[in-house]
């Protein structure tokens, strides 16, 4: 059956989304039409803040309390806009499911992975506890979670970002949905796992006849994976059509800009005589659980004898696959979790310092987290979030002075100072990341650990953030530890690179040397996977043919 003859199962007409804010009404989506046919994959692309995700949140009745939606969204003829929560719940999680962009905020921190996957199986599928557990284990195996039996008993904070995203995918696929809405489903994954997950989705789509609505900033994935594309800008669709036509013959300048956006430039190595600000020796982090009467204990060496020396003005990139220990290393160095080894900051050993002992050093040792939405309090305004640290470290400042500082630092990261009165949920992913950077910079630190700060951003916004980080580094003489699975971004921003695998350093050196002449097989495989992802995805796309 031709694409034109397939039934339209998801029909969006003149959808409009707005938010009431202290600064007035913000129109996030302005009259958009979209259709998804049975069994096809439709991609929605555009810069951060273009309204991609808000269309889907409105469609599923998941807008924030200050959000309003109008227009029509029909699933197989049923109108979803205005539908009661009870009626929507019969569709959400069963017929139509979503994979969200930020898995840490979508998973309940108080429940085990088993309970979170089993719940929709029991509610929508009517499975018993035993059958739900068996199906949950099957799903974890499907999405390639290591040691799935043990991970069933894990909590979200015990998984890496990539593993949490795979859990979200498993939950979404639990009841064999008719339509899967995937909102940036691979942003937290390294390229090798991206290919696995997309291949899995392709296989399941062919097996189940499932349609996929794919919201993403990764155009490489779109080209290989989607049948049709909608390009969005500032709440409107500016171009649409078959994927091949959009990529080979784009009509709009905006589309051409998106297709041509790639991280550029490189950072020259710092002088070897530059002072060492942060010196970490043989850092180890071990996670474990004692055995019980009916269970075995386990011990996992998440970081195993890792050392690094960060010099003034330097950017050290830390790369590796999901679960390699990158983020754990960053947190351990800043004494945000228990670790062994020795960490010295400007001559002072800070290893083992508790929260109280670390307080005087926090303003100089800042961190920007992978998930900006999860790290920004939803109950605080942006201004309060940014200036919270000043209450601790600059208690003599008046409220008026703090407000002036908030305006200045927001403008420094490319946001209008007036947004200080708004709340985090009113911003796009890229804007939230700028806010997180502003919160770190406001204290004028000497070292910032950046944990996947561009993973959820489209390429054009990535370029903006890279430029922003370079400018801030130069103007404030900052040193960065830049943690990422995106090798193109690391190559553009870092002057020294460490490659990690299973908690250990397998290679390190000047960034240009590591990228141009990798010495370890693992690094070579990582580079090959990163820069040949298009070929990998094209092979996966053949599954769908």
Coordinates of C-alpha atoms in Angstrom, one line a residue:
X1 CA 0.0 0.0 0.0
X2 CA 1.4 3.4 -1.0
X3 CA 2.1 6.0 1.7
X4 CA -0.7 8.2 0.3
X5 CA -3.3 5.4 0.8
X6 CA -2.3 4.6 4.3
X7 CA -4.8 5.7 7.0
X8 CA -4.0 8.9 8.9
X9 CA -4.0 7.9 12.6
X10 CA -2.8 11.2 14.1
X11 CA -4.2 14.4 12.7
X12 CA -3.1 17.8 14.0
X13 CA -5.0 20.8 12.7
X14 CA -4.3 24.5 13.6
X15 CA -2.8 23.6 16.9
X16 CA -1.9 26.7 19.0
X17 CA -0.1 26.7 22.4
X18 CA 0.4 29.7 24.6
X19 CA 1.7 30.3 28.2
X20 CA 0.6 33.0 30.6
X21 CA 3.7 34.5 32.2
X22 CA 4.4 37.5 34.4
X23 CA 5.7 39.2 31.3
X24 CA 2.6 38.5 29.3
X25 CA 1.4 35.7 27.0
X26 CA 4.1 33.7 25.2
X27 CA 2.9 32.0 22.0
X28 CA 4.9 28.8 21.7
X29 CA 3.0 27.2 18.8
X30 CA 1.1 29.3 16.2
X31 CA -1.2 27.3 14.0
X32 CA 0.5 24.1 13.0
X33 CA -0.9 21.2 10.9
X34 CA 0.7 17.8 10.9
X35 CA -0.4 14.2 10.0
X36 CA 1.0 10.8 10.8
X37 CA -0.1 7.8 8.8
X38 CA -0.2 4.2 10.0
X39 CA 3.3 2.6 10.1
X40 CA 5.3 5.6 8.9
X41 CA 7.9 7.7 10.6
X42 CA 7.5 11.4 10.7
X43 CA 10.2 13.7 12.0
X44 CA 9.8 17.2 13.5
X45 CA 12.9 19.2 13.5
X46 CA 13.9 22.8 14.3
X47 CA 16.0 24.8 16.7
X48 CA 15.5 24.7 20.5
X49 CA 12.4 26.8 21.3
X50 CA 10.7 26.2 18.0
X51 CA 7.7 24.6 19.6
X52 CA 8.4 21.0 18.6
X53 CA 7.9 19.4 22.0
X54 CA 5.0 21.7 23.1
X55 CA 2.9 20.4 20.2
X56 CA 3.2 16.9 21.6
X57 CA 2.7 17.9 25.2
X58 CA -0.5 19.7 24.2
X59 CA -1.7 16.7 22.2
X60 CA -1.3 14.4 25.1
X61 CA -2.8 16.8 27.7
X62 CA 0.6 17.3 29.4
X63 CA 1.0 21.1 29.3
X64 CA 2.1 23.0 32.3
X65 CA -0.7 24.6 34.4
X66 CA -0.1 28.0 32.8
X67 CA -0.3 26.5 29.3
X68 CA -3.3 26.6 27.0
X69 CA -4.0 24.7 23.8
X70 CA -6.5 25.2 21.0
X71 CA -7.1 23.6 17.7
X72 CA -7.7 19.9 16.9
X73 CA -5.7 16.8 17.6
X74 CA -7.4 13.5 16.6
X75 CA -6.1 10.0 17.2
X76 CA -8.0 7.6 14.8
X77 CA -10.9 10.1 14.7
X78 CA -11.0 10.7 18.5
X79 CA -10.6 14.4 19.5
X80 CA -7.9 14.7 22.2
X81 CA -8.0 18.4 22.8
X82 CA -10.4 18.9 25.7
X83 CA -10.7 15.2 26.5
X84 CA -10.9 14.4 30.2
X85 CA -7.9 13.0 32.0
X86 CA -9.7 9.7 32.6
X87 CA -10.4 9.3 28.9
X88 CA -6.9 10.4 27.9
X89 CA -5.4 7.8 30.2
X90 CA -7.1 5.0 28.2
X91 CA -5.1 6.2 25.2
X92 CA -1.8 7.4 26.8
X93 CA 0.5 4.6 27.7
X94 CA -1.5 2.1 25.7
X95 CA -2.3 3.2 22.2
X96 CA -0.1 6.3 22.1
X97 CA 3.0 6.4 24.2
X98 CA 5.8 9.0 24.6
X99 CA 9.6 8.9 25.3
X100 CA 10.5 12.1 26.9
X101 CA 13.6 14.2 26.4
X102 CA 14.7 14.3 30.0
X103 CA 14.5 10.8 31.5
X104 CA 15.6 11.7 35.0
X105 CA 12.6 14.0 35.4
X106 CA 10.2 11.3 33.9
X107 CA 11.3 8.4 36.1
X108 CA 10.1 8.4 39.8
X109 CA 13.2 8.5 42.0
X110 CA 11.4 6.5 44.7
X111 CA 10.5 3.5 42.6
X112 CA 12.6 0.7 41.3
X113 CA 13.0 0.2 37.5
X114 CA 10.9 -3.0 37.8
X115 CA 8.0 -1.2 39.4
X116 CA 8.1 1.7 36.8
X117 CA 8.1 -0.7 33.8
X118 CA 5.5 -3.1 35.4
X119 CA 3.0 -0.4 36.3
X120 CA 1.8 0.4 32.7
X121 CA 1.8 -3.4 31.9
X122 CA -0.5 -4.0 34.8
X123 CA -2.7 -0.9 34.3
X124 CA -3.1 -1.1 30.5
X125 CA -2.3 -4.7 29.8
X126 CA -3.9 -6.4 32.8
X127 CA -0.9 -8.5 33.6
X128 CA -0.2 -10.2 36.9
X129 CA 2.7 -9.1 39.0
X130 CA 4.7 -12.2 37.9
X131 CA 3.9 -11.7 34.2
X132 CA 4.7 -8.0 34.4
X133 CA 8.1 -8.7 35.9
X134 CA 8.8 -11.3 33.2
X135 CA 7.8 -8.8 30.5
X136 CA 9.9 -6.0 32.2
X137 CA 12.9 -8.2 32.1
X138 CA 12.3 -9.0 28.4
X139 CA 12.1 -5.3 27.6
X140 CA 15.3 -4.4 29.4
X141 CA 17.0 -7.1 27.4
X142 CA 15.5 -5.7 24.2
X143 CA 16.9 -2.2 24.9
X144 CA 20.3 -3.7 25.8
X145 CA 20.5 -2.8 29.5
X146 CA 23.6 -4.5 31.0
X147 CA 22.8 -7.1 33.7
X148 CA 19.0 -6.6 33.3
X149 CA 18.1 -8.9 36.2
X150 CA 20.0 -6.7 38.7
X151 CA 18.9 -3.5 37.0
X152 CA 15.2 -4.4 37.7
X153 CA 16.0 -3.7 41.4
X154 CA 17.9 -0.4 40.7
X155 CA 16.6 3.1 41.2
X156 CA 17.0 5.8 38.5
X157 CA 19.9 7.6 40.1
X158 CA 21.9 4.3 39.9
X159 CA 21.8 4.3 36.1
X160 CA 23.7 6.4 33.6
X161 CA 21.9 8.9 31.4
X162 CA 21.9 6.5 28.5
X163 CA 20.6 3.6 30.6
X164 CA 17.8 5.8 32.0
X165 CA 16.8 6.7 28.4
X166 CA 16.7 3.0 27.5
X167 CA 14.4 2.4 30.4
X168 CA 12.1 5.1 29.1
X169 CA 12.1 3.4 25.7
X170 CA 11.3 0.0 27.3
X171 CA 8.4 1.6 29.2
X172 CA 7.0 3.2 26.0
X173 CA 7.2 0.0 24.1
X174 CA 5.7 -2.1 26.9
X175 CA 2.1 -2.3 25.5
X176 CA 3.0 -2.5 21.8
X177 CA 1.7 1.0 21.0
X178 CA 0.0 2.1 17.8
X179 CA 1.9 5.4 17.8
X180 CA 5.1 6.2 19.6
X181 CA 6.0 9.9 20.1
X182 CA 9.7 10.0 20.7
X183 CA 10.9 13.4 22.0
X184 CA 14.7 13.4 21.5
X185 CA 15.0 9.7 22.4
X186 CA 18.8 9.4 21.7
X187 CA 20.2 12.6 23.1
X188 CA 21.7 11.0 26.2
X189 CA 23.2 8.1 24.2
X190 CA 26.6 7.7 22.6
X191 CA 26.7 7.0 18.9
X192 CA 27.1 3.2 19.2
X193 CA 24.0 2.9 21.4
X194 CA 22.1 5.3 19.2
X195 CA 22.5 3.0 16.3
X196 CA 21.4 0.0 18.5
X197 CA 18.3 1.8 19.7
X198 CA 17.3 3.1 16.3
X199 CA 17.8 -0.3 14.9
X200 CA 15.6 -1.7 17.6
X201 CA 12.9 0.9 16.9
X202 CA 13.0 0.0 13.2
X203 CA 12.6 -3.7 13.9
X204 CA 9.7 -3.1 16.3
X205 CA 8.1 -0.7 13.9
X206 CA 8.2 -3.3 11.1
X207 CA 7.0 -6.1 13.5
X208 CA 4.2 -4.1 15.1
X209 CA 3.2 -1.8 12.3
X210 CA 3.8 1.1 14.7
X211 CA 3.9 4.7 13.6
X212 CA 6.6 6.9 15.0
X213 CA 6.5 10.7 15.5
X214 CA 10.2 11.6 16.0
X215 CA 11.1 14.9 17.5
X216 CA 14.8 15.5 17.2
X217 CA 17.6 18.0 16.6
X218 CA 19.8 15.3 15.1
X219 CA 19.4 15.6 11.3
X220 CA 21.7 12.7 10.6
X221 CA 19.2 10.4 12.3
X222 CA 16.3 12.1 10.5
X223 CA 17.8 11.5 7.1
X224 CA 18.2 7.8 7.6
X225 CA 15.2 7.1 9.8
X226 CA 12.2 9.3 8.7
X227 CA 9.8 9.0 5.8
X228 CA 8.6 12.7 6.0
X229 CA 9.9 15.8 7.8
X230 CA 8.3 18.9 9.2
X231 CA 10.7 21.8 9.8
X232 CA 9.7 24.3 12.5
X233 CA 10.8 27.8 13.4
X234 CA 9.3 30.0 16.1
X235 CA 6.2 28.0 16.5
X236 CA 5.3 27.5 12.8
X237 CA 6.1 24.9 10.1
X238 CA 8.2 26.6 7.5
X239 CA 8.9 23.6 5.3
X240 CA 7.6 20.0 5.0
X241 CA 7.9 17.1 2.6
X242 CA 9.5 13.7 2.0
X243 CA 12.8 13.3 3.7
X244 CA 14.8 13.0 0.5
X245 CA 13.4 16.2 -0.9
X246 CA 14.0 18.1 2.3
X247 CA 17.7 17.0 2.5
X248 CA 18.5 17.1 -1.2
X249 CA 16.5 20.1 -2.2
X250 CA 15.7 22.3 0.8
X251 CA 13.7 25.4 -0.2
X252 CA 14.0 27.6 2.9
X253 CA 17.1 29.3 4.0
X254 CA 16.3 28.2 7.6
X255 CA 16.3 24.6 6.5
X256 CA 19.6 25.1 4.7
X257 CA 21.1 26.6 7.8
X258 CA 20.0 23.6 10.0
X259 CA 21.5 21.1 7.5
X260 CA 24.8 23.0 7.5
X261 CA 25.2 23.5 11.2
X262 CA 28.1 21.6 12.6
X263 CA 30.5 22.4 15.5
X264 CA 33.5 24.3 14.2
X265 CA 37.0 25.4 15.3
X266 CA 39.4 24.0 17.8
X267 CA 41.2 25.1 21.0
X268 CA 45.0 25.2 21.0
X269 CA 46.6 23.5 24.0
X270 CA 47.5 25.6 27.0
X271 CA 51.1 26.3 27.9
X272 CA 52.6 23.4 29.9
X273 CA 53.8 25.9 32.5
X274 CA 50.2 27.1 33.2
X275 CA 49.4 26.4 36.9
X276 CA 47.5 23.3 37.8
X277 CA 44.2 24.3 39.5
X278 CA 42.7 20.9 40.1
X279 CA 44.8 17.7 40.5
X280 CA 43.1 14.4 40.9
X281 CA 45.1 11.2 41.6
X282 CA 43.8 7.6 41.4
X283 CA 40.2 8.5 41.9
X284 CA 37.9 5.5 42.5
X285 CA 34.2 5.3 42.9
X286 CA 32.5 2.0 43.9
X287 CA 28.8 1.3 44.0
X288 CA 27.7 -1.8 45.9
X289 CA 24.9 -3.5 47.7
X290 CA 25.1 -6.0 50.5
X291 CA 23.6 -9.4 49.9
X292 CA 20.6 -10.5 51.8
X293 CA 19.1 -13.9 52.8
X294 CA 17.8 -14.5 49.3
X295 CA 20.0 -12.2 47.2
X296 CA 23.7 -11.8 46.3
X297 CA 25.6 -8.7 47.0
X298 CA 27.4 -6.9 44.2
X299 CA 30.2 -4.3 43.7
X300 CA 30.7 -2.1 40.7
X301 CA 33.8 0.0 40.2
X302 CA 32.3 2.9 38.3
X303 CA 35.6 4.9 38.3
X304 CA 38.8 2.9 38.7
X305 CA 42.1 4.8 39.4
X306 CA 41.5 7.8 37.2
X307 CA 43.9 10.8 37.3
X308 CA 43.8 14.2 35.7
X309 CA 45.5 17.6 36.1
X310 CA 43.5 20.6 35.0
X311 CA 45.5 23.7 34.2
X312 CA 44.4 27.4 34.2
X313 CA 42.5 28.2 31.0
X314 CA 42.4 24.5 29.9
X315 CA 39.5 22.4 28.7
X316 CA 39.8 18.7 29.3
X317 CA 37.2 16.7 27.4
X318 CA 36.1 13.4 28.9
X319 CA 34.5 11.0 26.4
X320 CA 33.3 7.4 26.3
X321 CA 30.2 5.4 25.9
X322 CA 27.2 5.6 28.2
X323 CA 28.0 4.0 31.5
X324 CA 31.8 4.5 31.1
X325 CA 32.0 6.5 34.3
X326 CA 32.4 10.0 32.8
X327 CA 29.7 11.8 34.9
X328 CA 30.6 9.8 38.0
X329 CA 34.2 11.0 37.7
X330 CA 33.1 14.6 37.4
X331 CA 30.9 14.4 40.5
X332 CA 33.7 12.6 42.4
X333 CA 36.2 15.3 41.7
X334 CA 33.9 17.9 43.0
X335 CA 33.2 15.8 46.1
X336 CA 29.5 15.4 45.2
X337 CA 29.7 11.7 46.0
X338 CA 31.9 9.4 48.1
X339 CA 35.2 8.4 46.4
X340 CA 38.7 7.2 47.1
X341 CA 41.9 8.8 45.9
X342 CA 43.3 12.3 46.2
X343 CA 41.9 15.6 44.9
X344 CA 43.8 18.8 45.4
X345 CA 42.4 22.3 44.5
X346 CA 45.0 25.0 44.3
X347 CA 47.2 23.3 46.8
X348 CA 44.5 22.3 49.3
X349 CA 43.5 18.6 49.5
X350 CA 39.7 18.5 49.4
X351 CA 39.3 14.7 49.2
X352 CA 36.6 13.5 51.6
X353 CA 35.4 16.9 52.4
X354 CA 31.8 16.9 53.5
X355 CA 29.2 19.5 52.5
X356 CA 30.1 21.9 55.2
X357 CA 33.9 21.7 54.6
X358 CA 33.3 22.1 50.8
X359 CA 31.2 25.2 51.2
X360 CA 34.0 27.7 50.9
X361 CA 35.2 26.0 47.7
X362 CA 31.8 25.7 46.0
X363 CA 31.9 29.1 44.4
X364 CA 35.1 28.2 42.7
X365 CA 34.2 24.7 41.7
X366 CA 30.9 24.7 39.9
X367 CA 29.0 22.1 37.8
X368 CA 26.5 22.3 35.0
X369 CA 24.5 19.1 34.9
X370 CA 23.3 17.0 32.0
X371 CA 19.6 17.5 32.7
X372 CA 19.0 21.3 33.0
X373 CA 15.3 20.8 33.7
X374 CA 16.0 18.4 36.6
X375 CA 18.6 20.6 38.1
X376 CA 16.5 23.8 38.1
X377 CA 13.9 24.1 40.8
X378 CA 10.4 24.3 39.2
X379 CA 9.2 26.4 42.1
X380 CA 11.7 29.2 41.7
X381 CA 11.9 31.9 39.2
X382 CA 15.0 32.1 36.9
X383 CA 16.2 35.1 38.8
X384 CA 16.0 33.3 42.1
X385 CA 17.7 30.3 40.7
X386 CA 20.6 32.3 39.4
X387 CA 21.1 34.3 42.5
X388 CA 20.6 31.5 45.0
X389 CA 24.4 31.0 45.4
X390 CA 24.9 34.7 46.0
X391 CA 22.8 34.4 49.2
X392 CA 25.4 32.0 50.5
X393 CA 28.6 33.4 49.2
X394 CA 27.7 37.1 49.0
X395 CA 25.3 37.6 51.9
X396 CA 26.0 41.3 52.1
X397 CA 24.4 41.9 48.7
X398 CA 21.0 43.6 48.7
X399 CA 18.0 42.2 46.8
X400 CA 18.4 45.0 44.3
X401 CA 22.1 44.3 43.7
X402 CA 21.3 40.6 43.2
X403 CA 18.6 41.5 40.7
X404 CA 21.1 43.6 38.8
X405 CA 23.6 40.8 38.7
X406 CA 20.9 38.4 37.5
X407 CA 20.1 40.7 34.6
X408 CA 23.7 41.1 33.7
X409 CA 24.6 37.4 33.7
X410 CA 21.4 36.5 31.8
X411 CA 22.5 38.9 29.1
X412 CA 26.0 37.4 29.1
X413 CA 24.6 34.0 28.3
X414 CA 22.4 35.4 25.5
X415 CA 19.0 35.8 27.3
X416 CA 17.0 38.9 27.9
X417 CA 17.2 40.1 31.5
X418 CA 13.4 40.3 31.6
X419 CA 13.0 36.5 31.7
X420 CA 14.3 36.4 35.3
X421 CA 10.7 36.5 36.4
X422 CA 9.7 33.4 34.5
X423 CA 9.9 29.7 35.6
X424 CA 12.1 26.9 34.1
X425 CA 9.2 25.0 32.4
X426 CA 8.5 28.1 30.2
X427 CA 11.9 27.7 28.4
X428 CA 13.2 25.4 25.7
X429 CA 16.0 22.9 26.4
X430 CA 18.6 25.2 25.0
X431 CA 17.4 28.2 27.0
X432 CA 17.4 26.1 30.2
X433 CA 20.9 25.1 29.6
X434 CA 21.9 28.8 29.2
X435 CA 20.2 29.4 32.6
X436 CA 22.2 26.6 34.1
X437 CA 25.4 28.1 32.8
X438 CA 24.4 31.5 34.1
X439 CA 23.8 30.0 37.6
X440 CA 27.4 28.6 37.5
X441 CA 29.0 31.7 36.1
X442 CA 27.4 34.2 38.5
X443 CA 29.7 33.1 41.3
X444 CA 32.8 33.8 39.2
X445 CA 34.3 30.3 39.6
X446 CA 37.7 29.2 38.4
X447 CA 36.6 25.6 37.4
X448 CA 33.4 24.4 35.9
X449 CA 32.6 20.8 35.3
X450 CA 30.1 20.6 32.3
X451 CA 28.3 17.3 32.2
X452 CA 26.8 16.8 28.7
X453 CA 25.8 20.5 28.4
X454 CA 24.9 20.2 24.7
X455 CA 23.5 16.7 24.5
X456 CA 19.8 17.8 24.3
X457 CA 20.5 20.7 21.9
X458 CA 20.2 20.9 18.2
X459 CA 23.3 21.5 16.1
X460 CA 22.7 25.2 15.5
X461 CA 22.1 25.9 19.2
X462 CA 25.1 23.7 20.1
X463 CA 27.2 26.0 18.0
X464 CA 25.8 28.9 19.9
X465 CA 26.6 27.3 23.3
X466 CA 30.1 26.3 22.2
X467 CA 30.7 29.9 21.2
X468 CA 29.2 31.1 24.5
X469 CA 31.4 28.7 26.5
X470 CA 34.5 29.9 24.6
X471 CA 33.7 33.6 25.2
X472 CA 32.9 33.0 28.9
X473 CA 36.1 31.0 29.3
X474 CA 38.2 33.8 27.8
X475 CA 36.5 36.7 29.6
X476 CA 36.6 34.9 33.0
X477 CA 39.8 32.9 32.6
X478 CA 37.9 29.7 33.3
X479 CA 39.0 26.1 33.2
X480 CA 36.5 23.4 32.1
X481 CA 36.1 19.6 32.5
X482 CA 33.8 18.9 29.5
X483 CA 32.0 15.6 29.7
X484 CA 30.3 14.4 26.5
X485 CA 29.6 11.5 24.3
X486 CA 29.4 13.9 21.3
X487 CA 32.9 13.7 19.8
X488 CA 32.3 16.5 17.3
X489 CA 31.6 18.9 20.2
X490 CA 34.6 17.7 22.2
X491 CA 36.9 18.2 19.2
X492 CA 35.7 21.8 18.8
X493 CA 35.9 22.8 22.5
X494 CA 38.6 20.7 24.3
X495 CA 42.4 21.1 24.0
X496 CA 43.1 17.8 26.0
X497 CA 41.0 14.7 25.8
X498 CA 40.6 11.6 28.1
X499 CA 38.8 8.5 26.7
X500 CA 37.1 6.3 29.3
X501 CA 35.8 2.8 29.1
X502 CA 34.2 0.8 32.0
X503 CA 35.5 3.2 34.6
X504 CA 39.1 3.4 33.3
X505 CA 41.2 5.7 31.1
X506 CA 42.1 3.9 27.9
X507 CA 43.7 6.9 26.2
X508 CA 44.5 10.5 26.7
X509 CA 46.4 13.4 25.2
X510 CA 46.2 16.6 23.1
X511 CA 42.8 16.6 21.5
X512 CA 44.1 16.8 17.9
X513 CA 46.4 13.8 18.5
X514 CA 43.7 11.7 20.1
X515 CA 41.3 12.4 17.2
X516 CA 43.8 12.3 14.3
X517 CA 45.9 9.4 15.5
X518 CA 44.1 7.3 18.2
X519 CA 46.3 4.6 19.8
X520 CA 43.7 2.3 21.4
X521 CA 41.3 0.0 19.5
X522 CA 38.5 1.3 21.7
X523 CA 39.2 5.0 20.7
X524 CA 39.4 4.0 17.1
X525 CA 36.1 2.2 17.2
X526 CA 34.5 5.3 19.0
X527 CA 35.8 7.7 16.4
X528 CA 34.7 5.4 13.6
X529 CA 31.2 5.1 15.1
X530 CA 30.9 8.8 15.6
X531 CA 32.0 9.9 12.2
X532 CA 30.3 7.1 10.2
X533 CA 27.0 7.2 12.1
X534 CA 25.3 8.0 8.8
X535 CA 26.4 4.7 7.3
X536 CA 25.3 2.8 10.3
X537 CA 21.9 4.4 10.3
X538 CA 21.5 3.8 6.6
X539 CA 22.0 0.1 7.2
X540 CA 19.4 0.2 10.0
X541 CA 17.0 2.1 7.7
X542 CA 17.1 -0.9 5.3
X543 CA 15.2 -2.9 7.9
X544 CA 12.3 -0.5 7.4
X545 CA 12.4 -0.8 3.6

